[in-house]
Amino acid sequence: MTTTTDSTVAATDTQRLPNAWKLGLLRGGLEVKAFFRQREQAVFTFAFPIVFLFLFASIFSDDVEGAGITASQLYVPAMIAAGLMSTSFQSLGISIAIERDQKQLRRLRGTPMPPAAYFLGKVWLVLVTGLLETVALLVVGTVFYDVDLPDGVGEWLTLGWIFVLGLTGCALLGIAISSVPKTGQSATSVVVLPFLVLQFISGVFIAIDTIPDWMLNIGALFPLKWMCQGLRGVFLPESAAVLEQAGSWEYGRIALVLGAWCIGGLVLCLLTFRWKSRRDG
């Protein structure tokens, strides 16, 4: 009789435990609060692409020949893409490596919390910070550089799927690269260097039509180049498509590449993610 009662109580308690989705939402709230409590990190994350936008847009402000836009306008969608990758790839790659080195992941793995809840929390953090970063850059772009917001439902939908696919692919890539640094101290160097190189060869800092084809082909292997290209298609007039390597926005290819990175990034995460640092075995 006692055994039966204990089993019933255990089953009832199990049913009352929050599921992974609810725990992930709660974990996401904690992640967002922790992010904004570190004021220096929050300010740097949001200010970095905005400051670079002001710098490059001020230095290169002439009209782009044959494109019907100014160089300043060309930098707005590029910086939005770079901002999205910064809040996902760079942020997760560094923070997860530090949490692993400080044994926070090891302690979390020993709790009843489902592993999926931890990653869902990171997803919520990336979504919130990525959305805020995008809004901030759009405000700067529309107020100071005469960038037009989309005026049709189709363009907003295009912005939506580029945002979701790009942010997801970059976030998964950030989780995967977090396993590369041997220590939390080396995480910044390991993550920032490839991100910085990609910005130069993906059309963020330098216009696409001035980058050598072999560099563009390397950049085309990663999400950032396609995010930049897709966002240029959303915010710039059709005449600006002549600056692209293929002379068009190539939305189909953008969706294909970003979707492939979502799948490939998930596979990389499953193959490489570790809850313990290399020193812990």
C-alpha atoms as one frame of an Amber mdcrd trajectory, in Angstrom:
protein
   0.000   0.000   0.000   2.822   2.382   0.916   4.674   1.573  -2.292   1.580
   2.329  -4.349   1.031   5.630  -2.556   4.660   6.682  -3.058   4.458   5.857
  -6.758   1.287   7.904  -7.104   2.861  10.911  -5.363   6.003  10.626  -7.526
   3.923  10.464 -10.693   1.900  13.488  -9.581   5.082  15.472  -8.842   6.510
  14.517 -12.222   3.397  15.776 -13.962   3.644  19.066 -12.106   7.205  19.740
 -13.280   7.330  22.504 -15.906   8.091  21.294 -19.402  11.219  22.268 -21.344
   9.408  25.068 -23.216   8.222  26.758 -20.016  11.600  26.304 -18.350  13.265
  27.651 -21.478  11.091  30.777 -21.306  11.954  31.264 -17.633  15.610  30.646
 -18.394  15.396  33.177 -21.219  14.076  35.791 -18.815  17.056  35.173 -16.539
  19.458  35.389 -19.486  18.008  38.721 -20.621  18.117  40.162 -17.095  21.713
  39.006 -16.627  22.685  40.515 -19.981  21.305  43.980 -19.172  22.709  43.917
 -15.654  26.174  43.809 -17.203  25.870  47.363 -18.450  29.261  47.556 -20.136
  28.562  44.408 -22.167  25.078  45.615 -23.149  26.282  49.075 -24.158  29.190
  47.686 -26.175  26.990  45.119 -27.945  24.438  47.697 -29.102  26.847  50.581
 -29.658  29.432  48.706 -31.729  27.520  48.517 -35.062  25.940  51.944 -34.535
  29.342  53.599 -33.985  30.782  51.846 -37.034  27.766  52.907 -39.080  28.369
  56.546 -38.138  32.083  56.250 -38.913  31.799  54.590 -42.319  28.733  56.582
 -43.356  30.547  59.814 -42.488  33.753  58.847 -44.291  32.014  57.421 -47.384
  29.007  59.640 -48.071  29.171  60.167 -51.842  26.624  58.839 -54.322  27.234
  55.337 -55.647  27.471  55.606 -59.417  24.696  53.822 -61.274  23.004  52.499
 -58.110  20.723  55.396 -57.217  21.844  55.421 -53.572  24.490  56.997 -51.373
  27.326  55.034 -49.796  25.834  55.894 -46.407  22.618  54.059 -47.294  24.643
  51.066 -48.442  26.114  50.667 -44.968  22.801  50.582 -43.085  21.617  47.047
 -44.079  25.200  45.773 -43.855  25.511  46.978 -40.263  22.116  45.482 -39.406
  23.389  42.104 -40.612  26.653  42.544 -38.693  24.672  43.540 -35.596  22.564
  40.379 -35.840  25.665  38.222 -36.119  27.254  40.095 -33.219  24.298  39.436
 -30.895  24.149  35.768 -31.890  27.411  34.251 -33.134  29.841  36.437 -31.207
  27.776  36.792 -28.039  26.974  33.086 -27.680  30.410  31.891 -28.754  32.107
  33.916 -26.023  29.534  33.647 -23.213  29.044  29.872 -23.465  32.804  29.275
 -23.514  33.156  31.370 -20.343  30.237  29.587 -18.647  31.833  26.235 -19.494
  35.221  27.322 -18.158  33.615  28.564 -14.923  31.865  25.168 -14.550  28.412
  26.755 -14.767  27.399  24.368 -17.558  28.594  21.390 -15.543  26.464  22.437
 -12.584  23.427  23.080 -14.798  23.809  19.634 -16.373  23.573  18.110 -12.895
  20.180  19.707 -12.212  16.772  18.298 -13.239  16.475  21.064 -15.862  16.225
  19.554 -19.365  19.248  20.455 -21.532  16.860  21.891 -24.127  15.741  24.552
 -21.627  19.276  25.959 -21.452  19.478  26.376 -25.222  15.942  27.786 -25.422
  17.019  30.392 -22.889  19.892  31.371 -25.160  17.491  31.535 -28.106  15.258
  33.995 -26.252  18.296  36.098 -25.357  19.422  36.211 -28.986  15.927  37.058
 -30.246  15.474  39.938 -27.800  18.922  41.458 -28.306  18.835  40.892 -32.074
  15.448  42.588 -32.389  16.519  45.564 -30.262  19.745  45.898 -32.260  17.821
  45.876 -35.541  15.308  48.477 -34.346  18.101  50.767 -33.110  19.962  50.588
 -36.431  16.761  51.134 -38.414  16.020  54.267 -36.398  19.522  55.590 -37.088
  19.302  54.627 -40.769  15.907  56.216 -41.392  16.553  59.395 -39.386  20.103
  60.189 -40.483  20.613  58.437 -43.834  17.187  58.520 -45.534  16.817  54.755
 -45.709  13.212  53.872 -46.550  11.344  51.281 -44.519   9.572  48.537 -46.494
   6.203  49.745 -47.769   4.702  46.374 -48.685   3.738  43.224 -46.801   5.989
  41.121 -49.021   9.065  43.155 -48.113   8.297  42.898 -44.395   7.867  39.136
 -44.757  11.222  38.984 -46.556  12.799  40.921 -43.697  11.175  38.501 -41.252
  12.498  35.272 -42.760  15.974  36.727 -43.312  15.981  37.830 -39.668  14.845
  34.424 -38.357  17.004  32.239 -40.602  20.075  34.459 -40.305  19.828  34.806
 -36.537  19.210  31.072 -36.093  22.110  30.023 -38.309  24.526  32.461 -36.644
  23.367  31.449 -33.150  23.919  27.749 -33.881  27.324  28.556 -35.343  28.120
  30.523 -32.177  27.147  27.578 -29.965  29.337  25.293 -32.072  32.402  27.571
 -31.997  32.084  27.929 -28.207  33.686  24.479 -27.933  36.842  25.601 -29.762
  38.475  27.851 -27.095  40.443  25.871 -24.512  39.671  28.444 -21.806  37.188
  31.214 -21.225  39.995  33.775 -21.404  40.859  32.808 -24.984  37.229  32.797
 -26.150  37.179  36.434 -27.251  40.207  36.041 -29.515  38.979  32.777 -31.015
  35.480  34.102 -31.797  36.144  37.741 -32.734  38.871  37.055 -35.320  36.749
  35.010 -37.792  33.825  37.400 -37.278  36.042  40.385 -38.101  37.418  38.686
 -41.236  33.909  37.795 -42.405  32.816  41.409 -42.090  35.546  42.468 -44.526
  34.843  39.779 -47.129  31.027  39.755 -46.853  30.259  43.331 -47.843  29.930
  44.933 -44.403  32.887  47.306 -44.338  33.767  47.203 -48.042  31.332  47.420
 -50.959  30.706  44.132 -52.759  31.828  45.466 -56.144  35.309  46.300 -54.802
  36.017  42.924 -53.148  37.962  40.326 -55.212  35.793  37.457 -56.425  37.861
  34.831 -54.609  37.234  36.604 -51.302  33.529  36.893 -52.073  33.416  33.179
 -52.847  34.887  32.430 -49.415  32.460  34.823 -47.753  29.585  33.159 -49.640
  30.208  29.982 -47.660  28.957  31.701 -44.494  25.652  33.348 -43.484  26.819
  36.961 -43.121  27.291  37.647 -46.837  23.777  36.452 -47.629  22.227  38.337
 -44.724  23.841  41.544 -46.004  22.637  40.878 -49.538  19.085  40.061 -48.474
  18.782  43.121 -46.244  20.116  45.344 -49.025  17.313  43.981 -51.178  14.762
  44.900 -48.499  15.936  48.435 -47.739  17.552  49.632 -50.970  15.908  50.364
 -54.353  16.011  47.818 -57.161  18.620  49.919 -58.965  21.162  49.024 -56.266
  21.086  45.353 -57.293  23.671  46.127 -59.983  26.285  46.245 -57.212  25.764
  42.596 -56.291  28.057  39.882 -57.605  25.197  38.284 -59.577  23.467  41.580
 -60.411  20.317  40.592 -58.488  19.198  39.982 -54.902  18.947  36.173 -55.308
  16.356  35.659 -52.576  15.998  31.971 -53.423  19.701  31.335 -52.955  19.716
  33.403 -49.762  16.941  31.255 -48.280  18.733  28.084 -49.392  22.088  29.050
 -47.864  20.659  30.386 -44.599  18.397  27.342 -44.266  21.366  25.049 -44.900
  23.296  26.829 -42.147  20.415  26.291 -39.727  20.563  22.551 -40.415  24.355
  22.382 -40.616  24.756  24.507 -37.490  22.450  22.173 -35.565  24.499  19.175
 -36.672  27.720  20.948 -35.627  26.242  21.703 -32.210  25.198  18.084 -31.680
  28.657  16.862 -32.677  30.803  19.388 -30.823  28.955  20.777 -27.792  30.377
  19.842 -24.394  29.074  20.541 -20.908  32.546  20.253 -19.371  35.798  21.968
 -20.287  38.707  19.974 -21.659  40.488  20.216 -18.324  37.553  18.465 -16.637
  37.651  15.586 -19.119
